[in-house]
PDB file of C-alpha atoms in Angstrom:
ATOM      1  CA  MET A   1     199.823   7.828 -22.458  1.00  0.00           C
ATOM      2  CA  ILE A   2     198.088  11.083 -21.488  1.00  0.00           C
ATOM      3  CA  LEU A   3     200.401  13.883 -20.351  1.00  0.00           C
ATOM      4  CA  THR A   4     199.263  16.415 -17.742  1.00  0.00           C
ATOM      5  CA  VAL A   5     201.229  19.590 -17.040  1.00  0.00           C
ATOM      6  CA  THR A   6     201.028  21.303 -13.635  1.00  0.00           C
ATOM      7  CA  LEU A   7     203.484  24.176 -13.488  1.00  0.00           C
ATOM      8  CA  ASN A   8     202.252  25.138  -9.995  1.00  0.00           C
ATOM      9  CA  THR A   9     201.972  21.792  -8.200  1.00  0.00           C
ATOM     10  CA  ALA A  10     200.788  21.695  -4.595  1.00  0.00           C
ATOM     11  CA  LEU A  11     200.305  19.563  -1.540  1.00  0.00           C
ATOM     12  CA  ASP A  12     196.542  19.634  -0.955  1.00  0.00           C
ATOM     13  CA  ILE A  13     195.687  19.516   2.753  1.00  0.00           C
ATOM     14  CA  THR A  14     192.072  19.073   3.891  1.00  0.00           C
ATOM     15  CA  TYR A  15     190.968  19.844   7.454  1.00  0.00           C
ATOM     16  CA  ARG A  16     187.523  18.723   8.621  1.00  0.00           C
ATOM     17  CA  VAL A  17     185.890  20.748  11.415  1.00  0.00           C
ATOM     18  CA  ARG A  18     182.459  20.488  12.996  1.00  0.00           C
ATOM     19  CA  SER A  19     181.580  24.107  12.212  1.00  0.00           C
ATOM     20  CA  LEU A  20     183.845  26.829  10.770  1.00  0.00           C
ATOM     21  CA  ARG A  21     183.420  30.114  12.657  1.00  0.00           C
ATOM     22  CA  PRO A  22     185.415  33.342  12.144  1.00  0.00           C
ATOM     23  CA  HIS A  23     187.638  34.497  15.037  1.00  0.00           C
ATOM     24  CA  ALA A  24     187.342  31.122  16.827  1.00  0.00           C
ATOM     25  CA  SER A  25     189.614  28.185  17.625  1.00  0.00           C
ATOM     26  CA  HIS A  26     188.656  24.884  16.021  1.00  0.00           C
ATOM     27  CA  ARG A  27     189.328  21.235  16.756  1.00  0.00           C
ATOM     28  CA  VAL A  28     190.186  19.399  13.562  1.00  0.00           C
ATOM     29  CA  SER A  29     188.497  16.002  13.404  1.00  0.00           C
ATOM     30  CA  GLU A  30     190.448  14.722  10.375  1.00  0.00           C
ATOM     31  CA  VAL A  31     193.454  15.749   8.268  1.00  0.00           C
ATOM     32  CA  THR A  32     194.228  14.373   4.807  1.00  0.00           C
ATOM     33  CA  GLU A  33     197.052  15.160   2.390  1.00  0.00           C
ATOM     34  CA  ARG A  34     197.146  14.532  -1.368  1.00  0.00           C
ATOM     35  CA  PRO A  35     199.494  15.576  -4.185  1.00  0.00           C
ATOM     36  CA  GLY A  36     197.672  18.402  -5.932  1.00  0.00           C
ATOM     37  CA  GLY A  37     197.564  21.184  -8.432  1.00  0.00           C
ATOM     38  CA  LYS A  38     195.079  21.032 -11.291  1.00  0.00           C
ATOM     39  CA  GLY A  39     196.994  18.733 -13.622  1.00  0.00           C
ATOM     40  CA  VAL A  40     197.859  16.347 -10.797  1.00  0.00           C
ATOM     41  CA  ASN A  41     194.178  16.087  -9.901  1.00  0.00           C
ATOM     42  CA  VAL A  42     193.387  15.437 -13.568  1.00  0.00           C
ATOM     43  CA  ALA A  43     196.012  12.685 -13.664  1.00  0.00           C
ATOM     44  CA  ARG A  44     194.633  10.978 -10.557  1.00  0.00           C
ATOM     45  CA  VAL A  45     191.129  10.843 -12.024  1.00  0.00           C
ATOM     46  CA  LEU A  46     192.380   9.645 -15.414  1.00  0.00           C
ATOM     47  CA  ALA A  47     194.334   6.854 -13.725  1.00  0.00           C
ATOM     48  CA  ALA A  48     191.228   5.829 -11.761  1.00  0.00           C
ATOM     49  CA  LEU A  49     189.401   5.603 -15.110  1.00  0.00           C
ATOM     50  CA  GLY A  50     192.057   3.172 -16.360  1.00  0.00           C
ATOM     51  CA  HIS A  51     194.323   5.461 -18.398  1.00  0.00           C
ATOM     52  CA  GLU A  52     198.117   5.597 -18.228  1.00  0.00           C
ATOM     53  CA  VAL A  53     199.164   9.115 -17.234  1.00  0.00           C
ATOM     54  CA  THR A  54     202.444  10.993 -16.919  1.00  0.00           C
ATOM     55  CA  VAL A  55     202.623  14.073 -14.688  1.00  0.00           C
ATOM     56  CA  THR A  56     205.100  16.860 -15.352  1.00  0.00           C
ATOM     57  CA  GLY A  57     205.606  20.379 -14.025  1.00  0.00           C
ATOM     58  CA  PHE A  58     207.729  21.686 -11.167  1.00  0.00           C
ATOM     59  CA  THR A  59     208.497  20.339  -7.704  1.00  0.00           C
ATOM     60  CA  GLY A  60     210.812  21.615  -4.974  1.00  0.00           C
ATOM     61  CA  GLY A  61     211.668  21.647  -1.286  1.00  0.00           C
ATOM     62  CA  ALA A  62     210.312  19.462   1.503  1.00  0.00           C
ATOM     63  CA  THR A  63     206.724  19.886   0.332  1.00  0.00           C
ATOM     64  CA  GLY A  64     207.722  18.841  -3.171  1.00  0.00           C
ATOM     65  CA  ARG A  65     209.310  15.681  -1.806  1.00  0.00           C
ATOM     66  CA  VAL A  66     206.057  14.813  -0.031  1.00  0.00           C
ATOM     67  CA  VAL A  67     204.138  15.387  -3.271  1.00  0.00           C
ATOM     68  CA  GLN A  68     206.437  12.978  -5.126  1.00  0.00           C
ATOM     69  CA  GLU A  69     206.285  10.376  -2.361  1.00  0.00           C
ATOM     70  CA  ARG A  70     202.483  10.451  -2.493  1.00  0.00           C
ATOM     71  CA  LEU A  71     202.444  10.336  -6.304  1.00  0.00           C
ATOM     72  CA  ALA A  72     204.538   7.167  -6.216  1.00  0.00           C
ATOM     73  CA  SER A  73     201.638   5.366  -4.529  1.00  0.00           C
ATOM     74  CA  VAL A  74     199.046   6.319  -7.185  1.00  0.00           C
ATOM     75  CA  PRO A  75     198.622   3.384  -9.604  1.00  0.00           C
ATOM     76  CA  GLY A  76     198.866   4.326 -13.272  1.00  0.00           C
ATOM     77  CA  VAL A  77     200.597   7.688 -12.701  1.00  0.00           C
ATOM     78  CA  VAL A  78     204.226   8.261 -13.748  1.00  0.00           C
ATOM     79  CA  ASP A  79     206.182  11.106 -12.106  1.00  0.00           C
ATOM     80  CA  ALA A  80     208.141  13.254 -14.577  1.00  0.00           C
ATOM     81  CA  LEU A  81     208.245  16.423 -12.446  1.00  0.00           C
ATOM     82  CA  VAL A  82     211.176  18.801 -12.947  1.00  0.00           C
ATOM     83  CA  PRO A  83     213.066  19.983  -9.822  1.00  0.00           C
ATOM     84  CA  VAL A  84     213.335  23.654  -8.838  1.00  0.00           C
ATOM     85  CA  SER A  85     215.202  25.292  -5.969  1.00  0.00           C
ATOM     86  CA  GLY A  86     212.073  26.896  -4.495  1.00  0.00           C
ATOM     87  CA  ALA A  87     209.467  25.138  -2.352  1.00  0.00           C
ATOM     88  CA  THR A  88     206.264  23.629  -3.743  1.00  0.00           C
ATOM     89  CA  ARG A  89     203.202  25.388  -2.346  1.00  0.00           C
ATOM     90  CA  ARG A  90     200.458  24.024  -0.099  1.00  0.00           C
ATOM     91  CA  THR A  91     196.715  24.504  -0.467  1.00  0.00           C
ATOM     92  CA  ILE A  92     194.487  24.292   2.592  1.00  0.00           C
ATOM     93  CA  ALA A  93     190.819  23.270   2.371  1.00  0.00           C
ATOM     94  CA  VAL A  94     188.734  23.603   5.556  1.00  0.00           C
ATOM     95  CA  ALA A  95     185.594  21.482   5.269  1.00  0.00           C
ATOM     96  CA  ASP A  96     182.642  22.492   7.469  1.00  0.00           C
ATOM     97  CA  GLU A  97     180.820  19.282   8.435  1.00  0.00           C
ATOM     98  CA  GLN A  98     177.695  21.152   9.530  1.00  0.00           C
ATOM     99  CA  THR A  99     177.069  23.090   6.310  1.00  0.00           C
ATOM    100  CA  GLY A 100     178.985  20.947   3.820  1.00  0.00           C
ATOM    101  CA  ASP A 101     180.812  24.048   2.565  1.00  0.00           C
ATOM    102  CA  THR A 102     184.580  24.385   2.108  1.00  0.00           C
ATOM    103  CA  THR A 103     186.946  27.336   2.588  1.00  0.00           C
ATOM    104  CA  GLN A 104     190.082  27.312   0.433  1.00  0.00           C
ATOM    105  CA  LEU A 105     193.484  28.909   1.171  1.00  0.00           C
ATOM    106  CA  ASN A 106     196.099  28.800  -1.615  1.00  0.00           C
ATOM    107  CA  GLU A 107     199.775  29.615  -1.089  1.00  0.00           C
ATOM    108  CA  PRO A 108     201.860  31.196  -3.882  1.00  0.00           C
ATOM    109  CA  GLY A 109     204.164  28.951  -5.859  1.00  0.00           C
ATOM    110  CA  PRO A 110     207.987  28.934  -5.962  1.00  0.00           C
ATOM    111  CA  MET A 111     210.056  31.369  -8.018  1.00  0.00           C
ATOM    112  CA  VAL A 112     211.151  29.609 -11.224  1.00  0.00           C
ATOM    113  CA  THR A 113     214.457  30.720 -12.762  1.00  0.00           C
ATOM    114  CA  PRO A 114     215.059  31.023 -16.534  1.00  0.00           C
ATOM    115  CA  THR A 115     217.354  27.980 -16.349  1.00  0.00           C
ATOM    116  CA  GLU A 116     214.637  25.919 -14.630  1.00  0.00           C
ATOM    117  CA  TRP A 117     212.050  27.030 -17.188  1.00  0.00           C
ATOM    118  CA  SER A 118     214.358  25.973 -20.037  1.00  0.00           C
ATOM    119  CA  ALA A 119     214.895  22.581 -18.374  1.00  0.00           C
ATOM    120  CA  PHE A 120     211.131  22.076 -18.165  1.00  0.00           C
ATOM    121  CA  GLN A 121     210.626  22.943 -21.830  1.00  0.00           C
ATOM    122  CA  GLU A 122     213.212  20.360 -22.837  1.00  0.00           C
ATOM    123  CA  ALA A 123     211.564  17.705 -20.639  1.00  0.00           C
ATOM    124  CA  TYR A 124     208.142  18.575 -22.095  1.00  0.00           C
ATOM    125  CA  GLU A 125     209.369  18.198 -25.680  1.00  0.00           C
ATOM    126  CA  ASP A 126     210.889  14.815 -24.825  1.00  0.00           C
ATOM    127  CA  LEU A 127     207.567  13.564 -23.379  1.00  0.00           C
ATOM    128  CA  LEU A 128     205.293  14.660 -26.231  1.00  0.00           C
ATOM    129  CA  PRO A 129     206.150  11.896 -28.768  1.00  0.00           C
ATOM    130  CA  SER A 130     204.713   9.289 -26.370  1.00  0.00           C
ATOM    131  CA  ALA A 131     201.555  11.279 -25.562  1.00  0.00           C
ATOM    132  CA  SER A 132     198.084  10.711 -27.025  1.00  0.00           C
ATOM    133  CA  ALA A 133     196.871  14.016 -25.538  1.00  0.00           C
ATOM    134  CA  VAL A 134     198.151  16.734 -23.227  1.00  0.00           C
ATOM    135  CA  ALA A 135     196.429  18.881 -20.583  1.00  0.00           C
ATOM    136  CA  LEU A 136     197.965  22.234 -19.602  1.00  0.00           C
ATOM    137  CA  CYS A 137     196.467  23.139 -16.258  1.00  0.00           C
ATOM    138  CA  GLY A 138     196.413  25.821 -13.618  1.00  0.00           C
ATOM    139  CA  SER A 139     198.220  28.983 -12.618  1.00  0.00           C
ATOM    140  CA  LEU A 140     201.744  30.027 -13.515  1.00  0.00           C
ATOM    141  CA  PRO A 141     204.274  30.183 -10.675  1.00  0.00           C
ATOM    142  CA  PRO A 142     206.395  33.343 -10.326  1.00  0.00           C
ATOM    143  CA  GLY A 143     209.151  33.587 -12.911  1.00  0.00           C
ATOM    144  CA  VAL A 144     207.348  31.643 -15.650  1.00  0.00           C
ATOM    145  CA  PRO A 145     206.551  33.880 -18.671  1.00  0.00           C
ATOM    146  CA  VAL A 146     202.894  34.870 -19.001  1.00  0.00           C
ATOM    147  CA  GLY A 147     202.927  33.475 -22.535  1.00  0.00           C
ATOM    148  CA  ALA A 148     204.200  30.095 -21.353  1.00  0.00           C
ATOM    149  CA  TYR A 149     201.039  28.161 -22.164  1.00  0.00           C
ATOM    150  CA  ALA A 150     200.865  29.672 -25.651  1.00  0.00           C
ATOM    151  CA  GLY A 151     204.357  28.299 -26.320  1.00  0.00           C
ATOM    152  CA  LEU A 152     203.485  24.887 -24.878  1.00  0.00           C
ATOM    153  CA  VAL A 153     200.315  24.736 -26.995  1.00  0.00           C
ATOM    154  CA  ARG A 154     202.317  25.454 -30.143  1.00  0.00           C
ATOM    155  CA  THR A 155     204.892  22.816 -29.237  1.00  0.00           C
ATOM    156  CA  ALA A 156     202.180  20.199 -28.737  1.00  0.00           C
ATOM    157  CA  ARG A 157     200.470  21.113 -32.002  1.00  0.00           C
ATOM    158  CA  ALA A 158     203.779  20.896 -33.856  1.00  0.00           C
ATOM    159  CA  ALA A 159     204.187  17.380 -32.457  1.00  0.00           C
ATOM    160  CA  GLY A 160     200.660  16.437 -33.582  1.00  0.00           C
ATOM    161  CA  VAL A 161     199.365  15.995 -30.027  1.00  0.00           C
ATOM    162  CA  PRO A 162     195.847  17.261 -29.135  1.00  0.00           C
ATOM    163  CA  VAL A 163     196.010  19.804 -26.306  1.00  0.00           C
ATOM    164  CA  LEU A 164     193.494  20.999 -23.707  1.00  0.00           C
ATOM    165  CA  LEU A 165     194.156  24.292 -21.913  1.00  0.00           C
ATOM    166  CA  ASP A 166     192.672  25.029 -18.478  1.00  0.00           C
ATOM    167  CA  THR A 167     193.925  28.308 -17.059  1.00  0.00           C
ATOM    168  CA  SER A 168     192.723  31.890 -16.605  1.00  0.00           C
ATOM    169  CA  GLY A 169     193.506  35.570 -17.118  1.00  0.00           C
ATOM    170  CA  GLU A 170     196.283  36.702 -19.425  1.00  0.00           C
ATOM    171  CA  ALA A 171     197.721  33.182 -19.623  1.00  0.00           C
ATOM    172  CA  LEU A 172     194.385  32.006 -21.067  1.00  0.00           C
ATOM    173  CA  ARG A 173     194.074  34.954 -23.457  1.00  0.00           C
ATOM    174  CA  ARG A 174     197.517  34.331 -24.918  1.00  0.00           C
ATOM    175  CA  GLY A 175     197.058  30.579 -24.870  1.00  0.00           C
ATOM    176  CA  VAL A 176     193.817  30.718 -26.874  1.00  0.00           C
ATOM    177  CA  ALA A 177     195.611  32.608 -29.653  1.00  0.00           C
ATOM    178  CA  ALA A 178     197.928  29.588 -30.053  1.00  0.00           C
ATOM    179  CA  ARG A 179     194.857  27.513 -31.073  1.00  0.00           C
ATOM    180  CA  PRO A 180     194.481  24.765 -28.445  1.00  0.00           C
ATOM    181  CA  ASP A 181     192.068  21.960 -29.356  1.00  0.00           C
ATOM    182  CA  ILE A 182     189.944  22.532 -26.218  1.00  0.00           C
ATOM    183  CA  ILE A 183     189.730  25.181 -23.502  1.00  0.00           C
ATOM    184  CA  LYS A 184     187.765  24.698 -20.276  1.00  0.00           C
ATOM    185  CA  PRO A 185     187.074  28.032 -18.579  1.00  0.00           C
ATOM    186  CA  ASN A 186     184.509  28.606 -15.853  1.00  0.00           C
ATOM    187  CA  ALA A 187     181.847  31.278 -16.367  1.00  0.00           C
ATOM    188  CA  ASP A 188     183.936  34.075 -14.838  1.00  0.00           C
ATOM    189  CA  GLU A 189     187.069  33.134 -16.791  1.00  0.00           C
ATOM    190  CA  LEU A 190     185.062  32.968 -20.014  1.00  0.00           C
ATOM    191  CA  ALA A 191     183.530  36.402 -19.385  1.00  0.00           C
ATOM    192  CA  GLU A 192     186.974  37.848 -18.639  1.00  0.00           C
ATOM    193  CA  LEU A 193     188.342  36.378 -21.860  1.00  0.00           C
ATOM    194  CA  THR A 194     185.547  37.534 -24.150  1.00  0.00           C
ATOM    195  CA  GLY A 195     183.926  40.484 -22.359  1.00  0.00           C
ATOM    196  CA  SER A 196     180.535  38.765 -22.643  1.00  0.00           C
ATOM    197  CA  HIS A 197     178.484  37.486 -19.696  1.00  0.00           C
ATOM    198  CA  GLU A 198     176.112  35.584 -22.006  1.00  0.00           C
ATOM    199  CA  PRO A 199     177.601  32.058 -22.090  1.00  0.00           C
ATOM    200  CA  LEU A 200     176.336  30.988 -25.524  1.00  0.00           C
ATOM    201  CA  ARG A 201     177.731  34.091 -27.175  1.00  0.00           C
ATOM    202  CA  ALA A 202     180.943  33.918 -25.147  1.00  0.00           C
ATOM    203  CA  THR A 203     181.719  30.323 -26.117  1.00  0.00           C
ATOM    204  CA  GLN A 204     181.389  31.186 -29.791  1.00  0.00           C
ATOM    205  CA  ASP A 205     183.574  34.256 -29.326  1.00  0.00           C
ATOM    206  CA  ALA A 206     186.248  32.151 -27.611  1.00  0.00           C
ATOM    207  CA  ARG A 207     186.217  29.807 -30.593  1.00  0.00           C
ATOM    208  CA  ARG A 208     186.738  32.741 -32.953  1.00  0.00           C
ATOM    209  CA  ARG A 209     189.755  33.731 -30.861  1.00  0.00           C
ATOM    210  CA  GLY A 210     191.415  30.402 -31.654  1.00  0.00           C
ATOM    211  CA  ALA A 211     190.047  27.546 -29.527  1.00  0.00           C
ATOM    212  CA  GLY A 212     188.952  24.474 -31.455  1.00  0.00           C
ATOM    213  CA  ALA A 213     186.299  23.703 -28.825  1.00  0.00           C
ATOM    214  CA  VAL A 214     185.138  25.558 -25.723  1.00  0.00           C
ATOM    215  CA  VAL A 215     183.653  23.735 -22.732  1.00  0.00           C
ATOM    216  CA  ALA A 216     182.462  26.254 -20.160  1.00  0.00           C
ATOM    217  CA  SER A 217     181.842  25.151 -16.587  1.00  0.00           C
ATOM    218  CA  LEU A 218     178.681  26.776 -15.207  1.00  0.00           C
ATOM    219  CA  GLY A 219     179.022  25.406 -11.664  1.00  0.00           C
ATOM    220  CA  PRO A 220     175.765  23.721 -10.528  1.00  0.00           C
ATOM    221  CA  GLY A 221     174.390  24.482 -14.010  1.00  0.00           C
ATOM    222  CA  GLY A 222     176.675  21.909 -15.633  1.00  0.00           C
ATOM    223  CA  LEU A 223     178.609  22.425 -18.863  1.00  0.00           C
ATOM    224  CA  LEU A 224     178.096  24.362 -22.072  1.00  0.00           C
ATOM    225  CA  ALA A 225     180.125  23.188 -25.072  1.00  0.00           C
ATOM    226  CA  ALA A 226     180.764  24.860 -28.425  1.00  0.00           C
ATOM    227  CA  THR A 227     182.626  22.643 -30.907  1.00  0.00           C
ATOM    228  CA  ARG A 228     183.052  22.170 -34.645  1.00  0.00           C
ATOM    229  CA  GLU A 229     180.371  19.468 -34.495  1.00  0.00           C
ATOM    230  CA  GLY A 230     177.753  21.455 -32.566  1.00  0.00           C
ATOM    231  CA  ARG A 231     176.805  23.045 -29.259  1.00  0.00           C
ATOM    232  CA  TRP A 232     175.433  21.236 -26.236  1.00  0.00           C
ATOM    233  CA  ARG A 233     174.358  21.867 -22.658  1.00  0.00           C
ATOM    234  CA  ALA A 234     174.906  19.067 -20.127  1.00  0.00           C
ATOM    235  CA  THR A 235     173.310  19.341 -16.680  1.00  0.00           C
ATOM    236  CA  PRO A 236     173.340  17.150 -13.558  1.00  0.00           C
ATOM    237  CA  PRO A 237     169.965  15.865 -12.277  1.00  0.00           C
ATOM    238  CA  THR A 238     170.280  17.712  -8.959  1.00  0.00           C
ATOM    239  CA  SER A 239     172.486  20.319  -7.314  1.00  0.00           C
ATOM    240  CA  VAL A 240     175.196  18.785  -5.112  1.00  0.00           C
ATOM    241  CA  ARG A 241     176.893  20.203  -2.021  1.00  0.00           C
ATOM    242  CA  GLY A 242     180.325  19.393  -0.694  1.00  0.00           C
ATOM    243  CA  ASN A 243     183.979  20.153  -1.383  1.00  0.00           C
ATOM    244  CA  PRO A 244     184.320  21.638  -4.893  1.00  0.00           C
ATOM    245  CA  THR A 245     188.133  21.344  -4.905  1.00  0.00           C
ATOM    246  CA  GLY A 246     189.119  19.392  -8.007  1.00  0.00           C
ATOM    247  CA  ALA A 247     185.623  19.351  -9.559  1.00  0.00           C
ATOM    248  CA  GLY A 248     186.803  21.339 -12.585  1.00  0.00           C
ATOM    249  CA  ASP A 249     189.822  19.060 -12.885  1.00  0.00           C
ATOM    250  CA  SER A 250     187.495  16.074 -13.052  1.00  0.00           C
ATOM    251  CA  VAL A 251     185.725  17.802 -15.945  1.00  0.00           C
ATOM    252  CA  VAL A 252     189.083  17.988 -17.731  1.00  0.00           C
ATOM    253  CA  ALA A 253     189.702  14.297 -17.035  1.00  0.00           C
ATOM    254  CA  GLY A 254     186.285  13.400 -18.405  1.00  0.00           C
ATOM    255  CA  LEU A 255     186.850  15.420 -21.566  1.00  0.00           C
ATOM    256  CA  LEU A 256     190.354  14.071 -22.155  1.00  0.00           C
ATOM    257  CA  SER A 257     189.420  10.446 -21.517  1.00  0.00           C
ATOM    258  CA  GLY A 258     186.451  10.784 -23.853  1.00  0.00           C
ATOM    259  CA  SER A 259     188.677  12.366 -26.491  1.00  0.00           C
ATOM    260  CA  VAL A 260     191.313   9.629 -26.539  1.00  0.00           C
ATOM    261  CA  GLU A 261     188.521   7.015 -26.496  1.00  0.00           C
ATOM    262  CA  HIS A 262     186.942   8.795 -29.502  1.00  0.00           C
ATOM    263  CA  LEU A 263     183.559   9.223 -27.797  1.00  0.00           C
ATOM    264  CA  PRO A 264     180.978  11.560 -29.353  1.00  0.00           C
ATOM    265  CA  TRP A 265     180.828  15.000 -27.731  1.00  0.00           C
ATOM    266  CA  PRO A 266     177.546  14.376 -25.849  1.00  0.00           C
ATOM    267  CA  ASP A 267     179.045  11.271 -24.208  1.00  0.00           C
ATOM    268  CA  ARG A 268     182.191  13.181 -23.233  1.00  0.00           C
ATOM    269  CA  LEU A 269     180.042  15.848 -21.591  1.00  0.00           C
ATOM    270  CA  VAL A 270     177.960  13.293 -19.696  1.00  0.00           C
ATOM    271  CA  ARG A 271     181.119  11.727 -18.309  1.00  0.00           C
ATOM    272  CA  ALA A 272     182.590  15.105 -17.401  1.00  0.00           C
ATOM    273  CA  VAL A 273     179.467  16.291 -15.534  1.00  0.00           C
ATOM    274  CA  ALA A 274     179.106  12.985 -13.677  1.00  0.00           C
ATOM    275  CA  LEU A 275     182.762  13.047 -12.630  1.00  0.00           C
ATOM    276  CA  SER A 276     182.509  16.661 -11.488  1.00  0.00           C
ATOM    277  CA  ALA A 277     179.461  16.012  -9.299  1.00  0.00           C
ATOM    278  CA  ALA A 278     181.035  12.850  -7.891  1.00  0.00           C
ATOM    279  CA  THR A 279     184.133  14.872  -6.987  1.00  0.00           C
ATOM    280  CA  VAL A 280     182.110  17.468  -5.066  1.00  0.00           C
ATOM    281  CA  GLN A 281     180.553  14.670  -3.009  1.00  0.00           C
ATOM    282  CA  ALA A 282     183.852  12.906  -2.262  1.00  0.00           C
ATOM    283  CA  PRO A 283     185.213  13.445   1.268  1.00  0.00           C
ATOM    284  CA  VAL A 284     188.750  14.395   0.125  1.00  0.00           C
ATOM    285  CA  ALA A 285     189.881  17.118  -2.261  1.00  0.00           C
ATOM    286  CA  GLY A 286     190.682  15.855  -5.749  1.00  0.00           C
ATOM    287  CA  GLU A 287     189.026  12.439  -5.412  1.00  0.00           C
ATOM    288  CA  PHE A 288     185.673  11.237  -6.789  1.00  0.00           C
ATOM    289  CA  ASP A 289     182.958   8.954  -5.436  1.00  0.00           C
ATOM    290  CA  ARG A 290     182.807   6.086  -7.928  1.00  0.00           C
ATOM    291  CA  GLY A 291     179.324   4.997  -6.856  1.00  0.00           C
ATOM    292  CA  VAL A 292     177.939   8.500  -7.373  1.00  0.00           C
ATOM    293  CA  PHE A 293     179.760   8.746 -10.709  1.00  0.00           C
ATOM    294  CA  GLU A 294     178.325   5.500 -12.047  1.00  0.00           C
ATOM    295  CA  GLU A 295     174.830   6.394 -10.844  1.00  0.00           C
ATOM    296  CA  LEU A 296     174.934   9.823 -12.473  1.00  0.00           C
ATOM    297  CA  LEU A 297     176.126   8.545 -15.855  1.00  0.00           C
ATOM    298  CA  GLY A 298     172.544   7.590 -16.664  1.00  0.00           C
ATOM    299  CA  GLN A 299     171.024  10.769 -15.242  1.00  0.00           C
ATOM    300  CA  VAL A 300     172.964  13.647 -16.823  1.00  0.00           C
ATOM    301  CA  ALA A 301     170.821  15.440 -19.400  1.00  0.00           C
ATOM    302  CA  VAL A 302     172.356  16.680 -22.670  1.00  0.00           C
ATOM    303  CA  THR A 303     170.475  19.047 -24.973  1.00  0.00           C
ATOM    304  CA  SER A 304     171.635  20.311 -28.364  1.00  0.00           C
ATOM    305  CA  LYS A 305     171.763  24.101 -28.637  1.00  0.00           C
ATOM    306  CA  VAL A 306     172.342  24.214 -32.418  1.00  0.00           C
ATOM    307  CA  SER A 307     172.846  21.599 -35.120  1.00  0.00           C
ATOM    308  CA  ALA A 308     176.309  22.872 -36.085  1.00  0.00           C
ATOM    309  CA  ALA A 309     178.931  25.335 -34.891  1.00  0.00           C
TER     310      ALA A 309
END
């Protein structure tokens, strides 16, 4: 079982409009709702790839109930979310059919009390013995300590479970010091962490700060990975347009699935890039186009940057 942690779960709502214009009223042609938050998106993709996944984190209020109802219909995903008194947030994606671009609006998460945070930590520790890997994903809701991910990384490592961390800012800086097996920042998050805007140098610096491996998302430029085994750049054959919501989460799913399947790093990166591009081209946030994914698997280019890291 792969465990994904989403402390700030969400109900992802996608509106499709003909053309998004400021200061104008719009007719929505289609509305879709999916359980969301980064770790939930990761879990959905992992399940579609055939892995058994357990989702934990926080859920609360009417929106939280909708998230859990929708999760119950996702094959291969087990709900182990921990209740809180506050309301789960919503995220709104407005997809412009004319340009293919998407505008994202993210609500804040619920306030988490110290008692609720303690309850989550206990649930997390109980789930780890059954996990083959764990992904810690996304922002921290109000009330959760900024060093929360660092503590969760240490708990996973103490249990002998490989851990991937995908967050940003101070939570990432503290989390890296706890020595996660993999981190997956985007270019901006990596620059903020290391102070370097040169990706090759920054990935190595992030490894020196504690990460076992660093996989940096460069947007349309693909992925740059620095690991114990070497450094690689993986790029899609063409630039893709569409809804980028969940594309980074699909990268995480590709990396985690490749890890538990013991694939070599280049093959993990190929899968991650193909999944990311297929997610951008899917019509709904947090899904991926399987046909595009399978087609791209044979087209993603991987080049070695150095023989060893």
